[in-house]
Amino acid sequence: MGQLVNGVWTKGSVSNIQKDGSFKRVDSVFRNEISNNDQVYKPETNRYHLYVSYACPWAHRTLIFRRLKKLEHHISVDYVHPDMLENGWSFLKNFPKTTGDTLHDKKYVHEIYQISNKKVSSKATVPILWDKKTDTIVNNESAEIIRIMNSAFNDITKNYDDYYPPSLRTEIDKINKVIYENINNGVYKSGFSRTQDSYEDAVTKLFSSLEMIDEILEEKEYLVGNVLTEADIRLIPTLLRFDSVYYVHFKCNLKKISEFKNISFYVKRMFNNPAINSTTNFDHIKRHYYFSHEDINPYRIIPIGPNSPI
């Protein structure tokens, strides 16, 4: 993939490998808020824009929130090409349901970062929440973007559904931590490991956490408070990609999601939600992982199936 160093695109590895062979995710750089109290970024209709990939689970959660919170007519969106090669995410339009860059007509996502900050040092990741008014990136951390979407535009959309309610926040934060460290990021730690020890440690924690989730769902439909919350929306993109990608491609193969009694039923039920179903694209998902990671899949053969989460 590569990264930006002092504003210059530098080609390099897609992963960040530590001395012990383990994978470590780089922190996001742009961390601004949108609120009526913010000096710069106020909630307005058609001011903000999302750059996303259908393939990326971190971007997927923002698309789900955009639909749940009725923001489709207030926050515009561009979809990148699923291939992430030496120049990173691209705006090529030769794959179904890609849009190109409708705002700036750039070729690559890293050029969007360069517009925002000519000296930026960062991975050129998606999602990106862009401000059309100031022509800059507001935020590129998915966990914060969905919090912005959850509440910042309520008075505009008149949608006051709260997926991070105050009464459940402590419990949501607690389970989010496990989901992020061991499941969302755990599949990447497994797939990008460069030593047996780091791989086995990541896979063990991943499946221990999945067993914990399966137990939680024994008597509940959702993870927290038995209502749909941010915790579910942060978990489901990883589960949707698991059997078709992570089980084989990232060697997370102790068990398929379809073999977990409660999680498998949970995924089927969640997939019936239009906000989740309509934002899931398995052609983009499989193409991205199996084609982009040449060091893992050198012949770039894309599996024919499956075309459903379970």
Coordinates of C-alpha atoms in Angstrom, one line a residue, residues 48-54 56 58-60 62-63 75-80 89-91 99-106 108-109 111-113 115 125-132 135-137 139-140 145:
Y48 CA -20.2 17.0 4.6
H49 CA -19.1 14.1 2.4
L50 CA -17.9 10.6 3.1
Y51 CA -15.2 8.8 1.2
V52 CA -15.6 5.0 1.8
S53 CA -14.9 1.6 0.5
Y54 CA -17.6 -1.1 0.4
C56 CA -13.5 -1.9 4.4
W58 CA -14.3 0.4 9.3
A59 CA -16.0 2.3 6.5
H60 CA -18.9 -0.1 6.5
T62 CA -20.2 4.6 8.8
L63 CA -22.4 3.6 5.9
I75 CA -24.1 13.6 3.8
S76 CA -23.0 12.7 0.2
V77 CA -20.7 9.7 -0.4
D78 CA -18.1 8.4 -2.9
Y79 CA -17.1 4.8 -3.2
V80 CA -13.5 3.9 -4.0
W89 CA -7.1 3.3 -2.5
S90 CA -8.0 4.6 -5.9
F91 CA -10.9 6.3 -7.6
T99 CA -18.1 6.5 -8.2
G100 CA -14.7 8.1 -8.6
D101 CA -14.0 11.3 -6.7
T102 CA -17.0 13.5 -7.4
L103 CA -15.7 16.5 -5.5
H104 CA -12.1 16.9 -6.7
D105 CA -11.7 14.4 -9.5
K106 CA -8.5 12.9 -8.0
Y108 CA -6.1 8.3 -5.3
V109 CA -7.4 8.7 -1.7
E111 CA -4.5 13.0 -2.7
I112 CA -7.5 13.9 -0.6
Y113 CA -5.2 13.9 2.4
I115 CA -5.5 18.6 -0.2
T125 CA -7.3 5.2 5.0
V126 CA -11.1 5.3 4.6
P127 CA -13.5 6.3 5.9
I128 CA -12.9 10.0 5.5
L129 CA -15.5 12.6 6.7
W130 CA -14.8 15.7 4.5
D131 CA -16.0 19.3 4.9
K132 CA -16.9 20.8 1.5
D135 CA -12.1 21.8 1.9
T136 CA -10.5 19.7 4.6
I137 CA -10.8 16.4 6.4
N139 CA -12.3 13.2 10.8
N140 CA -10.8 9.9 9.6
I145 CA -17.4 9.5 12.8

